[in-house]
Each structure stands twice: as structure tokens, then as C-alpha cells.
mmCIF file of N, CA and C in Angstrom:
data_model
loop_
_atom_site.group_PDB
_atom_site.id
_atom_site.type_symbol
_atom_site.label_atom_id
_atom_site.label_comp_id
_atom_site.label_asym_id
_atom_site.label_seq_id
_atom_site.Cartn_x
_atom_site.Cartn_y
_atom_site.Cartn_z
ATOM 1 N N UNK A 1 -69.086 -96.764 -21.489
ATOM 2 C CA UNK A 1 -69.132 -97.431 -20.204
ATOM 3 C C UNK A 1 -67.965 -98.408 -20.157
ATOM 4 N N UNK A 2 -67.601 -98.534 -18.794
ATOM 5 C CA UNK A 2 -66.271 -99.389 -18.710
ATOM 6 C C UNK A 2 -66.537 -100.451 -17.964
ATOM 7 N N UNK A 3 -65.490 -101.389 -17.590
ATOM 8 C CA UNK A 3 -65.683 -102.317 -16.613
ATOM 9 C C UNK A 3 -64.557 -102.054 -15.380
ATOM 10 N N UNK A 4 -64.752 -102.321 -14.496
ATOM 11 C CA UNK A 4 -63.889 -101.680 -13.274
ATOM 12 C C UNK A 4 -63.773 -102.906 -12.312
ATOM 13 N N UNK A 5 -62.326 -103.301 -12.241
ATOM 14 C CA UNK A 5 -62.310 -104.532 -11.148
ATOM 15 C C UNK A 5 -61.714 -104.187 -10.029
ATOM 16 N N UNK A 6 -63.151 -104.777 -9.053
ATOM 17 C CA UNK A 6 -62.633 -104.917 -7.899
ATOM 18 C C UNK A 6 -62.993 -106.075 -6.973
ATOM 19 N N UNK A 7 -62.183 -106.157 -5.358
ATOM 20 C CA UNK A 7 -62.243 -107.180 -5.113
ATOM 21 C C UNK A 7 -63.013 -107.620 -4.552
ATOM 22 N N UNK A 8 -63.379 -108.885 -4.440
ATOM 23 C CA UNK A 8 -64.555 -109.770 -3.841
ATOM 24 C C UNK A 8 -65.163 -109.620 -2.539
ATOM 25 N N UNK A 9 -63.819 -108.911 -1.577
ATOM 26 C CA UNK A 9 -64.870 -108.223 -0.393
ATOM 27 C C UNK A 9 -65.480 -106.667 -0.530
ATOM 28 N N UNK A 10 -65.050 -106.023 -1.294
ATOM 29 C CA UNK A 10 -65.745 -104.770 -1.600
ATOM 30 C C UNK A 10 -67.042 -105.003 -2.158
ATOM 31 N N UNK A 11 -66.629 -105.869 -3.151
ATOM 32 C CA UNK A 11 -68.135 -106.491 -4.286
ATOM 33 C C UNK A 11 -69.506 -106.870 -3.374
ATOM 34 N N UNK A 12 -68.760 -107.447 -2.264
ATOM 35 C CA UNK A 12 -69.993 -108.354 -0.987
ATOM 36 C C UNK A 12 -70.014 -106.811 -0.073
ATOM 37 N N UNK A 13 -69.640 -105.862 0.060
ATOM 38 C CA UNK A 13 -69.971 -104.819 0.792
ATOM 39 C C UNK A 13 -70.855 -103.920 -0.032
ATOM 40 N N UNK A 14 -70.628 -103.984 -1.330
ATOM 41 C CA UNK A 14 -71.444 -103.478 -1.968
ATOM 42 C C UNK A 14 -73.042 -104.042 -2.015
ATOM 43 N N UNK A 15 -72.834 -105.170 -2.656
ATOM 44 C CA UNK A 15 -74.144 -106.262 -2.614
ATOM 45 C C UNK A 15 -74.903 -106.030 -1.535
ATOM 46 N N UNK A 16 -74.144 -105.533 -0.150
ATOM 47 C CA UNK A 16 -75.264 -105.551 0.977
ATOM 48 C C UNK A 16 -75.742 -104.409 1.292
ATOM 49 N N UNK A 17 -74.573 -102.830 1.088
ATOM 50 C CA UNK A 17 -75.254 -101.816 1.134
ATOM 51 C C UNK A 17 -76.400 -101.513 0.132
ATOM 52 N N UNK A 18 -76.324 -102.265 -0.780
ATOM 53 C CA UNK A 18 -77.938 -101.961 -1.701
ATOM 54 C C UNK A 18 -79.106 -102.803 -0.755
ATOM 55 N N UNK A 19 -79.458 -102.764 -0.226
ATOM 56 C CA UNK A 19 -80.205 -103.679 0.543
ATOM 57 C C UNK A 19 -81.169 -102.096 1.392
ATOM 58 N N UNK A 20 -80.124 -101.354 2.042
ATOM 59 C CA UNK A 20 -79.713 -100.849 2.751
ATOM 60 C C UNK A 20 -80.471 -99.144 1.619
ATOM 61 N N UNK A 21 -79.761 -99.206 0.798
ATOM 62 C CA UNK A 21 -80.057 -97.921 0.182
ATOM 63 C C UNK A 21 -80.837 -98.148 -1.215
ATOM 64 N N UNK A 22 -81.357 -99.040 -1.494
ATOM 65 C CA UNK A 22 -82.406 -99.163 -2.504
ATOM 66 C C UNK A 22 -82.156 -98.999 -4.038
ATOM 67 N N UNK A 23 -80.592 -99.242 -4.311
ATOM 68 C CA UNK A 23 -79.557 -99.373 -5.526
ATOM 69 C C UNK A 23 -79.907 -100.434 -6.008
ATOM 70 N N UNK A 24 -79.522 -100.354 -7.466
ATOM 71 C CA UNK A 24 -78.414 -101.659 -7.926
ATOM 72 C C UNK A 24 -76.482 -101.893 -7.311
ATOM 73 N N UNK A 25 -76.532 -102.386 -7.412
ATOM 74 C CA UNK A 25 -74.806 -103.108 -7.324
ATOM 75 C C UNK A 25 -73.856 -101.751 -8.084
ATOM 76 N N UNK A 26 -74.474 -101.234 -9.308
ATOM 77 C CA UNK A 26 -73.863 -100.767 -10.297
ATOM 78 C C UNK A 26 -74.113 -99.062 -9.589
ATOM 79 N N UNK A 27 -75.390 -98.491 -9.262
ATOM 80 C CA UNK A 27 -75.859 -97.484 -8.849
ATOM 81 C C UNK A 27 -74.791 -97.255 -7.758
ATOM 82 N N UNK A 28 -74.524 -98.502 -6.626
ATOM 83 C CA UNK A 28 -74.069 -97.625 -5.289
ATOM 84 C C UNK A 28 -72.623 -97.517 -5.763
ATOM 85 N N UNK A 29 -72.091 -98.606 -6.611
ATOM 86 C CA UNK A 29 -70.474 -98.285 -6.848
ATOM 87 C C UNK A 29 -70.782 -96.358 -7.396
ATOM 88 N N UNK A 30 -71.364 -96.330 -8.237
ATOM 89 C CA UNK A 30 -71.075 -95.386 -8.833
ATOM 90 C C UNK A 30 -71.506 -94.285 -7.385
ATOM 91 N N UNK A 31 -72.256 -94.163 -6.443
ATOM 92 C CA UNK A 31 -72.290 -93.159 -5.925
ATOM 93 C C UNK A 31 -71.003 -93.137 -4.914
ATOM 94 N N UNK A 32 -70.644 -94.516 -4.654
ATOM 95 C CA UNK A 32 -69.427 -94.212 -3.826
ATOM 96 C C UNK A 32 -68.483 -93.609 -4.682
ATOM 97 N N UNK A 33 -68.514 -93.990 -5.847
ATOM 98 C CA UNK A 33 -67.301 -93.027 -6.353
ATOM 99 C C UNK A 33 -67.871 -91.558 -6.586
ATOM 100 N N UNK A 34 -68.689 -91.701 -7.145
ATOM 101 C CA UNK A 34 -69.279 -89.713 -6.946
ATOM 102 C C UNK A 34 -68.712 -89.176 -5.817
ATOM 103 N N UNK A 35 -69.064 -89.879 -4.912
ATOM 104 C CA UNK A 35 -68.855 -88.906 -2.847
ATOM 105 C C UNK A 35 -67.152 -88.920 -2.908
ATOM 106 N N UNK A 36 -66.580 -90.454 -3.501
ATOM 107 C CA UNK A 36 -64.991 -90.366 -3.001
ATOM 108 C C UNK A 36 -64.480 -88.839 -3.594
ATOM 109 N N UNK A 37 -64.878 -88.637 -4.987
ATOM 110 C CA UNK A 37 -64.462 -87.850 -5.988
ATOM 111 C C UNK A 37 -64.655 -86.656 -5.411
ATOM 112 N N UNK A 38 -66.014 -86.071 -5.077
ATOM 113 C CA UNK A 38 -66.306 -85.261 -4.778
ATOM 114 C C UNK A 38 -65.526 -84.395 -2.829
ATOM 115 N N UNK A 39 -65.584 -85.936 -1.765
ATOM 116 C CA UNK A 39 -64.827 -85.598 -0.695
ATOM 117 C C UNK A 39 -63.415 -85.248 -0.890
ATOM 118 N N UNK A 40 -62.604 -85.960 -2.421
ATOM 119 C CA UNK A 40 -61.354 -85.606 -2.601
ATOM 120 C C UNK A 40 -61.340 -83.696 -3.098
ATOM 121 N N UNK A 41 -62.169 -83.639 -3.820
ATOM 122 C CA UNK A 41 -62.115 -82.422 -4.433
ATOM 123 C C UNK A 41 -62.820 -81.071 -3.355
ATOM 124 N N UNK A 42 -63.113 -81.982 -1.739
ATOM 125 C CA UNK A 42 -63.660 -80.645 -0.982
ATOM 126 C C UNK A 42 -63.452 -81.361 -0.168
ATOM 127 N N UNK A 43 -62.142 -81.270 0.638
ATOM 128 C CA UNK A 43 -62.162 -82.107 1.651
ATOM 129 C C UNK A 43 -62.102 -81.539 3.029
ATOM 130 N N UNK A 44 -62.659 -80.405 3.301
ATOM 131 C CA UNK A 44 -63.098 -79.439 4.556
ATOM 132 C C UNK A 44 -64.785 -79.868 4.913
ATOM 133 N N UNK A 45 -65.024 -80.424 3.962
ATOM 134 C CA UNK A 45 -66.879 -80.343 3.779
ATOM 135 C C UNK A 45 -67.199 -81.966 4.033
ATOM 136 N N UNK A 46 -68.230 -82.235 5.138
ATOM 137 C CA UNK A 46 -68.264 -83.619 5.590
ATOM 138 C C UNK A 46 -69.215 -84.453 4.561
ATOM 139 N N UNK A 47 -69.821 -85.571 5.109
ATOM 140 C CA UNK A 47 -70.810 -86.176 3.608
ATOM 141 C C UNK A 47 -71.642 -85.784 3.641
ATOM 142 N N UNK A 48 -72.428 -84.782 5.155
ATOM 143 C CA UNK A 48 -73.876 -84.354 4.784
ATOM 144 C C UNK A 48 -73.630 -83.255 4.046
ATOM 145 N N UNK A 49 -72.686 -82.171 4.108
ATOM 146 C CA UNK A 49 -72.556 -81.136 3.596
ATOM 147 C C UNK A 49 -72.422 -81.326 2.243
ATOM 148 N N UNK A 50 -71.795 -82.446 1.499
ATOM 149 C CA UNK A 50 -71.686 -83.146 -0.227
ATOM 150 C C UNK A 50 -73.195 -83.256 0.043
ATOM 151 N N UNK A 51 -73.652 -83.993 0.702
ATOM 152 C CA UNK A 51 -74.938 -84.427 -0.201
ATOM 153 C C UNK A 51 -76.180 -83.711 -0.128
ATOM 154 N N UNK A 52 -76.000 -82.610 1.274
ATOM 155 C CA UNK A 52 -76.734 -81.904 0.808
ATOM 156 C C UNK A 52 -76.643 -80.613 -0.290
ATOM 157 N N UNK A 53 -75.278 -80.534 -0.425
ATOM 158 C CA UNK A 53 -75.011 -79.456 -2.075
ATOM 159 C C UNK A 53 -75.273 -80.043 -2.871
ATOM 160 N N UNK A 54 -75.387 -81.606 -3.113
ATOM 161 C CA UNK A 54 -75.830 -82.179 -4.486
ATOM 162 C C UNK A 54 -77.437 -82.144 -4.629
ATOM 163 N N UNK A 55 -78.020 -82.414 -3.611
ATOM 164 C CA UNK A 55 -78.831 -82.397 -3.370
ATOM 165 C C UNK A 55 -80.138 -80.995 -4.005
ATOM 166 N N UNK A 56 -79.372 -79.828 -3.365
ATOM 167 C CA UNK A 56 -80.009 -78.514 -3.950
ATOM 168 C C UNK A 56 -79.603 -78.278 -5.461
ATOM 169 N N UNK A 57 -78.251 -78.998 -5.517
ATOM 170 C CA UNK A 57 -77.858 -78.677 -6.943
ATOM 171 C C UNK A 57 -78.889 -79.251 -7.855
ATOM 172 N N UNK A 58 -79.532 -80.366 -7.582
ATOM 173 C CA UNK A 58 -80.194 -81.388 -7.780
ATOM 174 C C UNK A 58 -82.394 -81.016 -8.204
ATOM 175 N N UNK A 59 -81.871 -79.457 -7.318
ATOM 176 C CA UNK A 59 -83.302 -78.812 -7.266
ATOM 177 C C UNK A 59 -84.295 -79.505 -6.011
ATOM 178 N N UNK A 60 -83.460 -80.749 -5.193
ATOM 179 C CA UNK A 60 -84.165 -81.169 -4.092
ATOM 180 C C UNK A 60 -83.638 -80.671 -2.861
ATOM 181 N N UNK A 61 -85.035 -80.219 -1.664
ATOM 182 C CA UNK A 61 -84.472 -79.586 -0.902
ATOM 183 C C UNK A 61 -84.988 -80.444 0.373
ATOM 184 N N UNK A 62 -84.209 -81.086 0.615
ATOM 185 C CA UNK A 62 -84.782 -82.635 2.135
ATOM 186 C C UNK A 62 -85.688 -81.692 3.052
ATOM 187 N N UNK A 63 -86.661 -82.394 3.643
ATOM 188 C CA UNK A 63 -87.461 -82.423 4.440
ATOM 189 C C UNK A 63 -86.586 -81.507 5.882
ATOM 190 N N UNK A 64 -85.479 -82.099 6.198
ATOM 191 C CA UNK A 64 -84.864 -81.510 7.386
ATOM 192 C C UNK A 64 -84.152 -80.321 7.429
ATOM 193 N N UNK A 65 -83.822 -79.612 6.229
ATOM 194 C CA UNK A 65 -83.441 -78.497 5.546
ATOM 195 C C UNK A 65 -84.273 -77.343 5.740
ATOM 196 N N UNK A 66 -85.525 -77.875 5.626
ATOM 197 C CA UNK A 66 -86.592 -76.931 5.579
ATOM 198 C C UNK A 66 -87.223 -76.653 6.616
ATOM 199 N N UNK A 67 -87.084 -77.549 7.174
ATOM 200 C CA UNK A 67 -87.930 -77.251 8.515
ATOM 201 C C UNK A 67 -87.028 -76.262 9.423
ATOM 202 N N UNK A 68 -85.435 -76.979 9.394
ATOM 203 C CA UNK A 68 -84.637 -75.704 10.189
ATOM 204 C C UNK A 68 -84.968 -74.474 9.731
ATOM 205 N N UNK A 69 -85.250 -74.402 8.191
ATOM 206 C CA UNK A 69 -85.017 -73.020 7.773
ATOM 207 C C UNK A 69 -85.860 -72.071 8.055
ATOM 208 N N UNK A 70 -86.878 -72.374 8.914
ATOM 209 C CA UNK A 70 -88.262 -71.672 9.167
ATOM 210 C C UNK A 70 -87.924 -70.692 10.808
#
């Protein structure tokens, strides 16, 4: 594990989106970098389309997925 600096208004954007999505501080950095990583490496495919491939990759299949699929 590393330490990663960044700056004091990202840090306070972070601090508040956990509020928001039910993280730690440490959890949402890391998912923003998962999505950056992942939107860099597929960048035709929007964030629902990432998260819902992580998602199935994941073996979870959202509530709204399923219901279209019927």
C-alpha cells in the first residue's frame, strides 16, 4: 500500500462524496481511480456501462437490469 498526495480541494470533495455513497475517504479515492482507469482503458463506454460490466463481473445483477430484461 502506498500513500498518494493530493490536494486539499479534491481531499474536501472526497470527504463529502462519502456522505453521499457510504465509503471511507480511502474506499471512494480508490473507486474513482478504478472508473478513471477503467473509462481510460474503454473510452466509447459511459459510467453506467463500466459499472454495470463490473457489476456482472462482480456476479451482481442490479435490480434495473432485470426487470428490463423480462
Amino acid at each position: 500500500m502506498g500513500i498518494v498526495n493530493i490536494d486539499d480541494e479534491l481531499h474536501d470533495q472526497l470527504r463529502k462524496a462519502t456522505a453521499v455513497s457510504c465509503r471511507s475517504i480511502n474506499a471512494q479515492a480508490a473507486f474513482w481511480i478504478k472508473v478513471g482507469m477503467l473509462s481510460e482503458m474503454n473510452p466509447t463506454q459511459s459510467f453506467n456501462d463500466i459499472a454495470a460490466a463490473e457489476l456482472r463481473a462482480a456476479g451482481v445483477v442490479p435490480q434495473a437490469i432485470r426487470v428490463a430484461a423480462r
